[in-house]
mmCIF file of C-alpha atoms in Angstrom:
data_model
loop_
_atom_site.group_PDB
_atom_site.id
_atom_site.type_symbol
_atom_site.label_atom_id
_atom_site.label_comp_id
_atom_site.label_asym_id
_atom_site.label_seq_id
_atom_site.Cartn_x
_atom_site.Cartn_y
_atom_site.Cartn_z
ATOM 1 C CA MET Z 1 227.113 79.487 46.867
ATOM 2 C CA THR Z 2 229.711 79.083 44.258
ATOM 3 C CA LEU Z 3 231.644 76.036 43.338
ATOM 4 C CA ALA Z 4 234.834 77.488 44.584
ATOM 5 C CA THR Z 5 233.179 77.785 48.122
ATOM 6 C CA LEU Z 6 232.020 74.337 47.837
ATOM 7 C CA ARG Z 7 235.454 73.095 47.066
ATOM 8 C CA GLU Z 8 236.921 75.105 50.204
ATOM 9 C CA SER Z 9 234.112 73.380 52.261
ATOM 10 C CA ILE Z 10 235.127 69.950 51.254
ATOM 11 C CA GLN Z 11 238.799 70.793 51.952
ATOM 12 C CA ALA Z 12 238.253 72.125 55.596
ATOM 13 C CA GLU Z 13 236.264 68.861 56.172
ATOM 14 C CA SER Z 14 238.485 66.294 54.428
ATOM 15 C CA THR Z 15 241.768 68.106 54.028
ATOM 16 C CA ILE Z 16 241.560 67.229 50.252
ATOM 17 C CA PRO Z 17 242.992 70.194 48.189
ATOM 18 C CA PRO Z 18 240.471 71.704 45.565
ATOM 19 C CA THR Z 19 243.263 71.004 42.710
ATOM 20 C CA SER Z 20 242.438 67.184 43.614
ATOM 21 C CA GLN Z 21 238.552 67.448 43.560
ATOM 22 C CA HIS Z 22 236.934 66.313 40.421
ATOM 23 C CA LEU Z 23 233.174 66.880 41.391
ATOM 24 C CA TYR Z 24 230.349 65.251 38.914
ATOM 25 C CA HIS Z 25 226.631 66.034 38.658
ATOM 26 C CA ASN Z 26 224.527 63.372 36.762
ATOM 27 C CA GLY Z 27 228.071 61.859 35.185
ATOM 28 C CA ARG Z 28 229.176 65.374 34.130
ATOM 29 C CA LEU Z 29 232.379 66.979 35.024
ATOM 30 C CA ILE Z 30 231.692 70.328 36.896
ATOM 31 C CA SER Z 31 234.775 72.555 36.336
ATOM 32 C CA ASP Z 32 233.630 76.273 36.311
ATOM 33 C CA ASP Z 33 234.574 77.689 39.967
ATOM 34 C CA ALA Z 34 233.079 80.879 39.597
ATOM 35 C CA GLN Z 35 229.578 79.777 38.640
ATOM 36 C CA THR Z 36 226.907 79.151 41.570
ATOM 37 C CA MET Z 37 225.105 75.896 42.112
ATOM 38 C CA GLU Z 38 221.770 77.426 40.343
ATOM 39 C CA GLN Z 39 223.913 78.132 37.285
ATOM 40 C CA HIS Z 40 225.490 74.505 37.210
ATOM 41 C CA GLN Z 41 221.585 73.231 37.480
ATOM 42 C CA ILE Z 42 222.317 71.736 40.737
ATOM 43 C CA LYS Z 43 219.108 71.675 42.684
ATOM 44 C CA ASP Z 44 218.390 70.843 46.379
ATOM 45 C CA GLY Z 45 218.656 67.184 47.237
ATOM 46 C CA ASP Z 46 220.695 66.656 44.114
ATOM 47 C CA MET Z 47 223.764 64.267 44.694
ATOM 48 C CA LEU Z 48 227.396 65.080 43.636
ATOM 49 C CA ALA Z 49 230.163 62.359 43.277
ATOM 50 C CA LEU Z 50 233.653 63.536 44.442
ATOM 51 C CA HIS Z 51 236.661 61.748 42.753
ATOM 52 C CA VAL Z 52 239.966 62.401 44.315
ATOM 53 C CA ARG Z 53 242.902 62.658 41.922
ATOM 54 C CA ASP Z 54 246.697 62.922 43.136
ATOM 55 C CA MET Z 55 247.792 65.733 40.827
ATOM 56 C CA ARG Z 56 251.397 65.501 42.168
ATOM 57 C CA GLY Z 57 251.749 61.963 40.534
ATOM 58 C CA SER Z 58 252.065 58.562 42.149
ATOM 59 C CA THR Z 59 255.134 57.747 44.542
ATOM 60 C CA GLY Z 60 255.817 55.049 46.527
ATOM 61 C CA VAL Z 61 254.282 56.520 49.608
ATOM 62 C CA PRO Z 62 250.632 55.712 50.334
ATOM 63 C CA GLU Z 63 248.026 57.895 49.820
ATOM 64 C CA GLN Z 64 246.900 57.765 53.401
ATOM 65 C CA ALA Z 65 250.405 58.408 54.600
ATOM 66 C CA ARG Z 66 250.907 61.701 52.631
ATOM 67 C CA ARG Z 67 247.561 63.312 53.451
ATOM 68 C CA PRO Z 68 246.835 63.941 57.093
ATOM 69 C CA GLN Z 69 243.592 62.192 58.270
ATOM 70 C CA PRO Z 70 240.578 64.650 58.892
ATOM 71 C CA ARG Z 71 239.403 65.123 62.438
ATOM 72 C CA ARG Z 72 237.026 62.121 63.396
ATOM 73 C CA ARG Z 73 233.778 63.250 64.742
ATOM 74 C CA GLY Z 74 231.916 61.764 67.534
ATOM 75 C CA ALA Z 75 228.472 60.160 67.221
ATOM 76 C CA ASN Z 76 226.795 63.380 68.956
ATOM 77 C CA GLU Z 77 229.391 65.751 67.763
ATOM 78 C CA GLN Z 78 227.689 68.516 65.241
ATOM 79 C CA ASP Z 79 229.321 69.113 61.718
ATOM 80 C CA PRO Z 80 230.924 72.537 61.707
ATOM 81 C CA GLU Z 81 230.851 72.901 57.972
ATOM 82 C CA LEU Z 82 226.970 72.096 57.999
ATOM 83 C CA ILE Z 83 226.598 74.884 60.674
ATOM 84 C CA ARG Z 84 228.736 77.487 59.056
ATOM 85 C CA LEU Z 85 226.670 76.930 55.756
ATOM 86 C CA GLN Z 86 223.263 77.310 57.715
ATOM 87 C CA ILE Z 87 224.982 80.772 59.437
ATOM 88 C CA LEU Z 88 225.918 82.010 55.631
ATOM 89 C CA GLY Z 89 222.222 81.446 54.673
ATOM 90 C CA GLN Z 90 220.398 83.159 57.603
ATOM 91 C CA PRO Z 91 221.605 86.730 58.117
ATOM 92 C CA ALA Z 92 219.499 86.624 61.550
ATOM 93 C CA VAL Z 93 221.202 83.722 62.842
ATOM 94 C CA ARG Z 94 224.603 85.603 61.652
ATOM 95 C CA ALA Z 95 223.717 88.502 63.771
ATOM 96 C CA GLN Z 96 222.794 86.514 66.791
ATOM 97 C CA LEU Z 97 226.103 84.683 66.421
ATOM 98 C CA GLN Z 98 228.064 87.930 66.275
ATOM 99 C CA ARG Z 99 226.587 88.924 69.814
ATOM 100 C CA GLN Z 100 226.992 85.821 71.439
ATOM 101 C CA HIS Z 101 230.205 84.472 69.831
ATOM 102 C CA PRO Z 102 232.267 87.240 67.880
ATOM 103 C CA GLU Z 103 235.259 85.438 67.593
ATOM 104 C CA LEU Z 104 233.282 82.473 65.708
ATOM 105 C CA ALA Z 105 231.271 85.003 63.937
ATOM 106 C CA ALA Z 106 234.538 86.441 62.420
ATOM 107 C CA ALA Z 107 235.450 83.290 60.890
ATOM 108 C CA VAL Z 108 232.156 82.334 59.221
ATOM 109 C CA ASP Z 109 233.873 83.142 55.812
ATOM 110 C CA ASN Z 110 236.640 80.945 56.421
ATOM 111 C CA PRO Z 111 235.782 77.098 56.528
ATOM 112 C CA ALA Z 112 239.118 76.083 58.091
ATOM 113 C CA ARG Z 113 239.406 78.742 60.735
ATOM 114 C CA PHE Z 114 235.607 78.198 61.602
ATOM 115 C CA ALA Z 115 236.214 74.646 62.208
ATOM 116 C CA GLN Z 116 238.935 75.216 64.306
ATOM 117 C CA ILE Z 117 237.248 77.527 66.532
ATOM 118 C CA PHE Z 118 234.235 75.408 66.759
ATOM 119 C CA HIS Z 119 236.121 72.350 67.663
ATOM 120 C CA ASP Z 120 238.141 74.133 70.263
ATOM 121 C CA SER Z 121 234.973 75.417 71.845
ATOM 122 C CA GLN Z 122 233.565 71.946 72.104
ATOM 123 C CA ASP Z 123 236.877 70.347 73.189
ATOM 124 C CA ARG Z 124 236.798 72.972 76.125
ATOM 125 C CA GLU Z 125 233.302 72.253 76.876
ATOM 126 C CA GLN Z 126 233.947 68.811 76.837
ATOM 127 C CA ARG Z 127 236.838 69.096 79.511
ATOM 128 C CA GLU Z 128 234.903 71.189 81.825
ATOM 129 C CA ARG Z 129 232.146 68.602 81.785
ATOM 130 C CA MET Z 130 234.575 65.660 82.304
ATOM 131 C CA GLU Z 131 236.444 67.838 85.143
ATOM 132 C CA ARG Z 132 232.779 68.362 86.895
ATOM 133 C CA GLN Z 133 232.046 64.757 86.530
ATOM 134 C CA ARG Z 134 235.379 63.625 88.112
ATOM 135 C CA GLU Z 135 234.693 66.086 90.778
ATOM 136 C CA ILE Z 136 231.201 64.550 91.373
ATOM 137 C CA GLU Z 137 232.487 60.971 91.214
ATOM 138 C CA ARG Z 138 235.340 61.842 93.905
ATOM 139 C CA LEU Z 139 232.649 63.395 96.151
ATOM 140 C CA ASN Z 140 230.464 60.639 95.778
ATOM 141 C CA ASP Z 141 233.185 58.055 97.117
ATOM 142 C CA ASP Z 142 231.994 59.336 100.593
ATOM 143 C CA PRO Z 143 228.192 59.224 100.117
ATOM 144 C CA PHE Z 144 227.514 59.674 103.851
ATOM 145 C CA ASN Z 145 229.472 63.002 104.195
ATOM 146 C CA VAL Z 146 227.096 65.756 104.465
ATOM 147 C CA GLU Z 147 229.526 68.526 103.143
ATOM 148 C CA ASN Z 148 230.264 66.474 99.891
ATOM 149 C CA GLN Z 149 226.429 66.230 99.273
ATOM 150 C CA ARG Z 150 226.251 69.932 99.574
ATOM 151 C CA LYS Z 151 228.756 70.321 97.098
ATOM 152 C CA ILE Z 152 227.464 68.057 94.558
ATOM 153 C CA GLU Z 153 223.955 69.984 95.309
ATOM 154 C CA GLU Z 154 225.640 73.119 94.468
ATOM 155 C CA MET Z 155 227.529 71.874 91.308
ATOM 156 C CA ILE Z 156 224.142 70.557 89.878
ATOM 157 C CA ARG Z 157 222.609 73.807 90.690
ATOM 158 C CA GLN Z 158 225.106 75.909 88.944
ATOM 159 C CA GLU Z 159 225.087 73.564 85.956
ATOM 160 C CA ARG Z 160 221.302 74.101 85.704
ATOM 161 C CA VAL Z 161 221.881 77.854 86.201
ATOM 162 C CA MET Z 162 224.230 77.909 83.128
ATOM 163 C CA GLU Z 163 221.977 75.906 81.109
ATOM 164 C CA ASN Z 164 219.208 78.317 81.686
ATOM 165 C CA LEU Z 165 221.389 81.383 81.066
ATOM 166 C CA GLN Z 166 222.496 79.748 77.558
ATOM 167 C CA ASN Z 167 218.927 78.801 76.625
ATOM 168 C CA ALA Z 168 217.892 82.320 77.532
ATOM 169 C CA MET Z 169 220.755 83.664 75.377
ATOM 170 C CA GLU Z 170 219.586 81.821 72.471
ATOM 171 C CA HIS Z 171 215.857 82.031 72.482
ATOM 172 C CA ASN Z 172 215.286 85.233 74.293
ATOM 173 C CA PRO Z 173 218.307 87.460 73.702
ATOM 174 C CA GLU Z 174 216.220 90.663 73.998
ATOM 175 C CA VAL Z 175 215.939 90.174 77.970
ATOM 176 C CA PHE Z 176 219.751 90.908 78.009
ATOM 177 C CA GLY Z 177 219.521 94.224 76.343
ATOM 178 C CA ARG Z 178 219.948 97.511 78.635
ATOM 179 C CA VAL Z 179 216.777 99.261 79.286
ATOM 180 C CA HIS Z 180 217.132 102.828 79.752
ATOM 181 C CA MET Z 181 214.950 104.851 81.990
ATOM 182 C CA LEU Z 182 212.132 107.237 80.979
ATOM 183 C CA TYR Z 183 213.321 111.142 80.906
ATOM 184 C CA LEU Z 184 211.375 114.229 79.949
ATOM 185 C CA ASP Z 185 212.455 117.827 79.221
ATOM 186 C CA VAL Z 186 210.605 120.035 81.692
ATOM 187 C CA ALA Z 187 210.929 123.251 83.232
ATOM 188 C CA VAL Z 188 210.423 124.075 86.767
ATOM 189 C CA ASN Z 189 209.983 127.837 87.659
ATOM 190 C CA GLY Z 190 211.341 128.749 84.366
ATOM 191 C CA HIS Z 191 214.506 126.479 84.987
ATOM 192 C CA ASN Z 192 215.038 123.658 82.326
ATOM 193 C CA VAL Z 193 215.415 120.322 83.804
ATOM 194 C CA LYS Z 194 215.549 116.559 82.884
ATOM 195 C CA ALA Z 195 212.878 114.765 84.912
ATOM 196 C CA LEU Z 196 212.723 110.922 85.540
ATOM 197 C CA VAL Z 197 209.350 109.396 84.999
ATOM 198 C CA ASP Z 198 209.009 106.732 87.894
ATOM 199 C CA SER Z 199 205.366 105.400 88.292
ATOM 200 C CA GLY Z 200 206.751 103.533 91.158
ATOM 201 C CA ALA Z 201 207.351 106.434 93.182
ATOM 202 C CA GLN Z 202 204.638 107.582 95.410
ATOM 203 C CA ALA Z 203 205.657 111.239 95.439
ATOM 204 C CA THR Z 204 207.291 113.771 93.187
ATOM 205 C CA ILE Z 205 210.843 114.377 94.449
ATOM 206 C CA MET Z 206 213.395 116.998 93.910
ATOM 207 C CA SER Z 207 217.104 117.032 95.247
ATOM 208 C CA PRO Z 208 218.350 120.175 97.178
ATOM 209 C CA ALA Z 209 220.749 121.104 94.580
ATOM 210 C CA CYS Z 210 217.864 121.362 91.673
ATOM 211 C CA ALA Z 211 215.613 123.271 94.363
ATOM 212 C CA GLU Z 212 218.178 125.757 94.722
ATOM 213 C CA GLU Z 213 218.769 126.255 90.682
ATOM 214 C CA CYS Z 214 215.016 126.504 90.286
ATOM 215 C CA GLY Z 215 214.784 129.287 93.148
ATOM 216 C CA ILE Z 216 212.055 127.334 95.069
ATOM 217 C CA MET Z 217 214.165 126.294 98.150
ATOM 218 C CA ARG Z 218 213.074 129.327 100.141
ATOM 219 C CA LEU Z 219 209.440 127.808 99.782
ATOM 220 C CA VAL Z 220 210.433 124.616 101.626
ATOM 221 C CA ASP Z 221 207.902 123.752 104.369
ATOM 222 C CA THR Z 222 210.205 121.997 106.906
ATOM 223 C CA ARG Z 223 207.206 120.831 108.982
ATOM 224 C CA PHE Z 224 207.040 118.147 106.578
ATOM 225 C CA ALA Z 225 210.590 116.910 107.156
ATOM 226 C CA GLY Z 226 211.129 113.192 108.045
ATOM 227 C CA VAL Z 227 212.981 109.954 106.754
ATOM 228 C CA ALA Z 228 211.993 107.938 103.641
ATOM 229 C CA ARG Z 229 212.362 104.180 103.831
ATOM 230 C CA GLY Z 230 212.334 101.978 101.268
ATOM 231 C CA VAL Z 231 215.610 99.923 100.027
ATOM 232 C CA GLY Z 232 217.745 102.100 102.437
ATOM 233 C CA THR Z 233 216.792 105.487 103.918
ATOM 234 C CA ALA Z 234 216.729 109.259 102.866
ATOM 235 C CA ASN Z 235 216.451 112.514 104.687
ATOM 236 C CA ILE Z 236 213.254 114.589 103.522
ATOM 237 C CA ILE Z 237 214.045 118.109 104.041
ATOM 238 C CA GLY Z 238 210.747 119.582 103.517
ATOM 239 C CA ARG Z 239 208.041 120.109 101.030
ATOM 240 C CA VAL Z 240 207.204 122.638 98.346
ATOM 241 C CA HIS Z 241 203.357 122.732 98.152
ATOM 242 C CA SER Z 242 203.010 124.355 94.927
ATOM 243 C CA ALA Z 243 205.222 125.557 91.957
ATOM 244 C CA GLN Z 244 204.797 125.615 88.313
ATOM 245 C CA ILE Z 245 205.921 122.967 85.906
ATOM 246 C CA LYS Z 246 205.974 122.959 82.212
ATOM 247 C CA ILE Z 247 205.573 119.663 80.620
ATOM 248 C CA GLY Z 248 205.328 120.099 76.631
ATOM 249 C CA ASN Z 249 203.172 123.017 76.033
ATOM 250 C CA LEU Z 250 201.198 122.803 79.637
ATOM 251 C CA PHE Z 251 201.786 124.877 82.545
ATOM 252 C CA LEU Z 252 200.804 122.715 85.589
ATOM 253 C CA PRO Z 253 200.905 123.352 89.333
ATOM 254 C CA CYS Z 254 202.892 120.661 91.085
ATOM 255 C CA SER Z 255 204.250 119.895 94.670
ATOM 256 C CA PHE Z 256 207.679 118.735 95.107
ATOM 257 C CA THR Z 257 209.171 116.654 98.151
ATOM 258 C CA VAL Z 258 212.689 117.965 98.608
ATOM 259 C CA MET Z 259 214.887 114.642 99.580
ATOM 260 C CA GLU Z 260 218.654 114.177 99.930
ATOM 261 C CA GLY Z 261 220.510 111.030 98.512
ATOM 262 C CA LYS Z 262 218.813 111.052 95.221
ATOM 263 C CA SER Z 263 220.925 111.036 92.048
ATOM 264 C CA VAL Z 264 218.361 112.283 89.810
ATOM 265 C CA ASP Z 265 217.215 116.113 90.050
ATOM 266 C CA LEU Z 266 213.678 115.644 89.474
ATOM 267 C CA LEU Z 267 211.469 112.677 89.820
ATOM 268 C CA LEU Z 268 207.818 112.624 88.526
ATOM 269 C CA GLY Z 269 206.046 110.411 90.831
ATOM 270 C CA LEU Z 270 202.686 108.812 90.903
ATOM 271 C CA ASP Z 271 201.158 111.607 92.661
ATOM 272 C CA MET Z 272 201.713 114.152 89.787
ATOM 273 C CA LEU Z 273 200.732 111.202 87.130
ATOM 274 C CA LYS Z 274 197.694 110.266 88.855
ATOM 275 C CA ARG Z 275 196.388 113.894 89.490
ATOM 276 C CA TYR Z 276 196.496 114.667 85.609
ATOM 277 C CA GLN Z 277 195.610 111.278 84.350
ATOM 278 C CA ALA Z 278 198.873 110.811 82.436
ATOM 279 C CA THR Z 279 199.501 107.790 80.200
ATOM 280 C CA ILE Z 280 202.803 106.165 79.565
ATOM 281 C CA ASP Z 281 202.624 105.002 76.077
ATOM 282 C CA LEU Z 282 205.742 102.804 75.309
ATOM 283 C CA ALA Z 283 204.530 102.197 71.791
ATOM 284 C CA LYS Z 284 204.622 105.687 70.900
ATOM 285 C CA ASP Z 285 207.716 106.458 73.358
ATOM 286 C CA LYS Z 286 205.612 109.384 74.724
ATOM 287 C CA LEU Z 287 203.993 110.452 77.721
ATOM 288 C CA ILE Z 288 200.372 111.739 77.284
ATOM 289 C CA ILE Z 289 199.238 114.157 79.774
ATOM 290 C CA GLN Z 290 195.985 116.255 79.158
ATOM 291 C CA GLY Z 291 196.101 115.503 75.854
ATOM 292 C CA GLU Z 292 199.540 116.770 75.140
ATOM 293 C CA GLU Z 293 201.986 114.221 73.807
ATOM 294 C CA VAL Z 294 205.489 114.536 75.106
ATOM 295 C CA PRO Z 295 208.202 112.305 73.493
ATOM 296 C CA PHE Z 296 210.768 110.728 76.124
ATOM 297 C CA LEU Z 297 214.266 111.671 75.466
ATOM 298 C CA GLY Z 298 216.825 109.445 73.473
ATOM 299 C CA GLU Z 299 219.516 107.462 74.884
ATOM 300 C CA ALA Z 300 221.826 110.231 73.977
ATOM 301 C CA GLU Z 301 219.876 112.847 75.816
ATOM 302 C CA ILE Z 302 219.573 111.130 79.142
ATOM 303 C CA PRO Z 303 221.616 112.588 82.135
ATOM 304 C CA LYS Z 304 225.125 111.150 82.151
ATOM 305 C CA GLU Z 305 224.820 109.883 85.775
ATOM 306 C CA GLU Z 306 222.918 106.614 84.433
ATOM 307 C CA GLU Z 307 226.023 105.853 82.295
ATOM 308 C CA ALA Z 308 228.509 106.371 85.144
ATOM 309 C CA ALA Z 309 226.201 103.806 87.255
ATOM 310 C CA ILE Z 310 226.212 101.599 84.213
ATOM 311 C CA VAL Z 311 229.963 101.708 84.075
ATOM 312 C CA GLN Z 312 230.378 101.107 87.876
ATOM 313 C CA GLU Z 313 227.675 98.136 87.674
ATOM 314 C CA PRO Z 314 229.189 94.863 89.078
ATOM 315 C CA THR Z 315 229.226 92.100 86.467
ATOM 316 C CA LEU Z 316 229.146 88.370 86.320
ATOM 317 C CA PRO Z 317 231.112 86.099 83.774
ATOM 318 C CA GLY Z 318 228.958 84.645 80.987
ATOM 319 C CA PRO Z 319 229.824 82.324 78.100
ATOM 320 C CA ASP Z 320 232.163 82.884 75.419
ATOM 321 C CA GLY Z 321 234.127 85.543 77.351
ATOM 322 C CA THR Z 322 231.090 87.835 77.617
ATOM 323 C CA THR Z 323 230.162 89.678 80.966
ATOM 324 C CA ILE Z 324 226.675 90.215 82.319
ATOM 325 C CA GLY Z 325 225.495 93.027 84.584
ATOM 326 C CA GLN Z 326 224.090 92.042 87.942
ATOM 327 C CA ARG Z 327 221.394 94.753 88.201
ATOM 328 C CA SER Z 328 220.347 95.254 84.533
ATOM 329 C CA GLY Z 329 221.169 91.922 83.105
ATOM 330 C CA ALA Z 330 222.721 93.384 80.027
ATOM 331 C CA VAL Z 331 225.445 91.436 78.079
ATOM 332 C CA LEU Z 332 228.908 93.013 77.171
ATOM 333 C CA PRO Z 333 230.891 91.512 74.447
ATOM 334 C CA PRO Z 334 234.245 90.503 75.426
ATOM 335 C CA GLY Z 335 236.484 93.603 76.247
ATOM 336 C CA GLU Z 336 234.073 96.201 76.065
ATOM 337 C CA GLN Z 337 233.736 96.431 79.951
ATOM 338 C CA GLN Z 338 237.344 97.086 80.236
ATOM 339 C CA GLN Z 339 237.136 99.645 77.306
ATOM 340 C CA GLN Z 340 234.640 101.420 79.258
ATOM 341 C CA GLN Z 341 236.418 101.374 82.628
ATOM 342 C CA GLN Z 342 239.466 102.693 80.953
ATOM 343 C CA GLN Z 343 237.377 105.617 79.279
ATOM 344 C CA GLN Z 344 236.073 106.281 82.755
ATOM 345 C CA ARG Z 345 239.374 106.425 84.587
ATOM 346 C CA GLN Z 346 240.993 108.992 82.028
ATOM 347 C CA PRO Z 347 241.161 112.250 83.929
ATOM 348 C CA ALA Z 348 239.724 115.090 82.309
ATOM 349 C CA ALA Z 349 241.768 118.224 81.866
ATOM 350 C CA ALA Z 350 241.952 120.123 85.057
ATOM 351 C CA PRO Z 351 241.452 123.775 84.814
ATOM 352 C CA PRO Z 352 244.711 125.896 85.944
ATOM 353 C CA GLN Z 353 244.838 126.346 89.550
ATOM 354 C CA PRO Z 354 245.830 129.798 90.998
ATOM 355 C CA ALA Z 355 248.995 130.173 92.802
ATOM 356 C CA PRO Z 356 248.379 129.971 96.789
ATOM 357 C CA VAL Z 357 248.626 133.039 98.269
ATOM 358 C CA ALA Z 358 251.419 133.035 101.281
ATOM 359 C CA ALA Z 359 249.706 133.596 104.778
ATOM 360 C CA PRO Z 360 251.493 135.985 107.259
ATOM 361 C CA PRO Z 361 253.617 134.637 109.701
ATOM 362 C CA THR Z 362 252.383 133.893 113.109
ATOM 363 C CA ALA Z 363 253.832 133.400 116.477
ATOM 364 C CA SER Z 364 252.831 129.832 116.790
ATOM 365 C CA ALA Z 365 250.605 127.611 114.527
ATOM 366 C CA ALA Z 366 247.702 126.067 116.348
ATOM 367 C CA PRO Z 367 247.617 122.083 115.993
ATOM 368 C CA PRO Z 368 244.859 120.913 113.834
ATOM 369 C CA ALA Z 369 241.717 120.187 115.653
ATOM 370 C CA ALA Z 370 240.761 116.623 115.570
ATOM 371 C CA ALA Z 371 237.729 115.772 113.592
ATOM 372 C CA PRO Z 372 234.766 114.511 116.000
ATOM 373 C CA ALA Z 373 234.490 110.990 115.917
ATOM 374 C CA GLN Z 374 231.186 109.835 114.114
ATOM 375 C CA PRO Z 375 229.162 107.609 116.228
ATOM 376 C CA ALA Z 376 228.815 103.766 114.356
ATOM 377 C CA ALA Z 377 225.551 103.138 112.931
ATOM 378 C CA PRO Z 378 223.742 100.716 115.094
ATOM 379 C CA ARG Z 379 223.726 97.272 113.594
ATOM 380 C CA ILE Z 380 220.544 95.429 113.154
ATOM 381 C CA GLN Z 381 220.217 91.940 114.773
ATOM 382 C CA ILE Z 382 219.397 89.419 111.830
ATOM 383 C CA SER Z 383 218.128 86.062 112.836
ATOM 384 C CA PRO Z 384 219.850 82.928 110.928
ATOM 385 C CA GLN Z 385 216.331 81.488 110.524
ATOM 386 C CA ALA Z 386 215.170 84.537 108.338
ATOM 387 C CA ILE Z 387 218.472 84.453 106.268
ATOM 388 C CA GLU Z 388 218.040 80.458 105.818
ATOM 389 C CA SER Z 389 214.282 81.156 104.855
ATOM 390 C CA LEU Z 390 215.211 83.681 102.004
ATOM 391 C CA VAL Z 391 218.093 81.526 100.745
ATOM 392 C CA SER Z 392 215.516 78.549 100.411
ATOM 393 C CA MET Z 393 213.264 80.737 98.305
ATOM 394 C CA GLY Z 394 216.095 81.482 95.763
ATOM 395 C CA ALA Z 395 218.050 84.305 97.081
ATOM 396 C CA THR Z 396 221.738 84.523 97.640
ATOM 397 C CA ARG Z 397 223.228 84.830 101.274
ATOM 398 C CA GLU Z 398 224.410 88.181 100.288
ATOM 399 C CA GLN Z 399 221.025 89.434 98.854
ATOM 400 C CA ALA Z 400 219.128 88.041 102.011
ATOM 401 C CA ILE Z 401 221.449 89.884 104.429
ATOM 402 C CA GLN Z 402 221.222 93.152 102.485
ATOM 403 C CA ALA Z 403 217.497 93.036 102.246
ATOM 404 C CA LEU Z 404 217.038 92.037 105.771
ATOM 405 C CA GLN Z 405 219.054 94.966 107.075
ATOM 406 C CA ALA Z 406 217.222 97.355 104.686
ATOM 407 C CA ALA Z 407 213.787 95.888 106.322
ATOM 408 C CA ASP Z 408 214.940 96.044 109.845
ATOM 409 C CA GLY Z 409 214.961 92.389 110.019
ATOM 410 C CA ASN Z 410 211.461 91.745 108.853
ATOM 411 C CA ALA Z 411 211.643 88.617 106.668
ATOM 412 C CA ASP Z 412 208.447 89.107 104.615
ATOM 413 C CA VAL Z 413 209.479 92.866 103.847
ATOM 414 C CA ALA Z 414 212.696 91.359 102.791
ATOM 415 C CA ALA Z 415 211.264 88.750 100.728
ATOM 416 C CA SER Z 416 209.082 91.532 98.864
ATOM 417 C CA LEU Z 417 212.158 93.536 98.344
ATOM 418 C CA ILE Z 418 214.046 90.824 96.567
ATOM 419 C CA PHE Z 419 211.255 88.990 94.545
ATOM 420 C CA PHE Z 420 209.017 91.571 93.797
#
């Protein structure tokens, strides 16, 4: 740190201009602003003396009246200049601040701007705490009101949740990164497919469109049709008992369950992985099968359907203007979600449409046939006791209702869907 930087730091803290600052080290005046502290032979722990001299000359106006008073800090308030110097000396902390508070990180080289943003943030947090405290005091005026006590309990719970979120973002920021799925380049019946490796799926699943493209739809045994139940339901068209799949340099026989309602073309399930004793090596980022090491696809090579799902993911407001994905838990900087949504809304250039051919005149136009009304799906009766039991375990009311509907009202199955 140079002497000029030190003078700016003193100005940010005390509003004393650099021209009025006379710094002394061991009784020696320090004047070369371009040299660093080491070049001035100033070591850690040494004491510097500051002599303030009014360069404008003395007037009848007192010194304190001419110079604005510095902002007074409370007993527990942190020194922004000390924090700024710590950030400048630790690149890892600066990178973390860039992710969590981009506006504050951009002003780290400007002491006055950094102090202003820091104080504004602290003042805003202080106002929010005071508002919450006043609300709690107002609700405590009627301590026997059950509804007021519930509101107080919810406010305290939300405060603990935000505190837990802040601690996680500070000490474990990696948990908010987006994790992409594991995809492989494979070939089924000579047709190239990007396959999702899912050790949590019981069977290897293929979509009907992919089965048509691979030319194996004619081999589907419809006697194995049915309904797959999990978080939701999906129709099973049938099963292809054996078809050739190429993984790396290996040609292996594999069975496929053709199922509707899946967004991926091909999903390698546990039946395939256990049959050939495959190993998912995350350290090497490879799938090891029959001694063959097949690398997983990079982020830029995965199917675009996953990116579209990320853009459409619901989010929650996070600290300092960030947003957090409800499903992935990924943290987006301020404004990035709006940019992604705008890019998603931009319509692609549509191909030119051929001119419509005029239909021959007819004697009378038949009225359009009314579409047959679809029968409404029967609603599952959910007991309030089951909802309350899941809420008491830590789930939200919406999560409890959705899980109970997927589990046909079974509270134990719904709890396993939420928490496991």
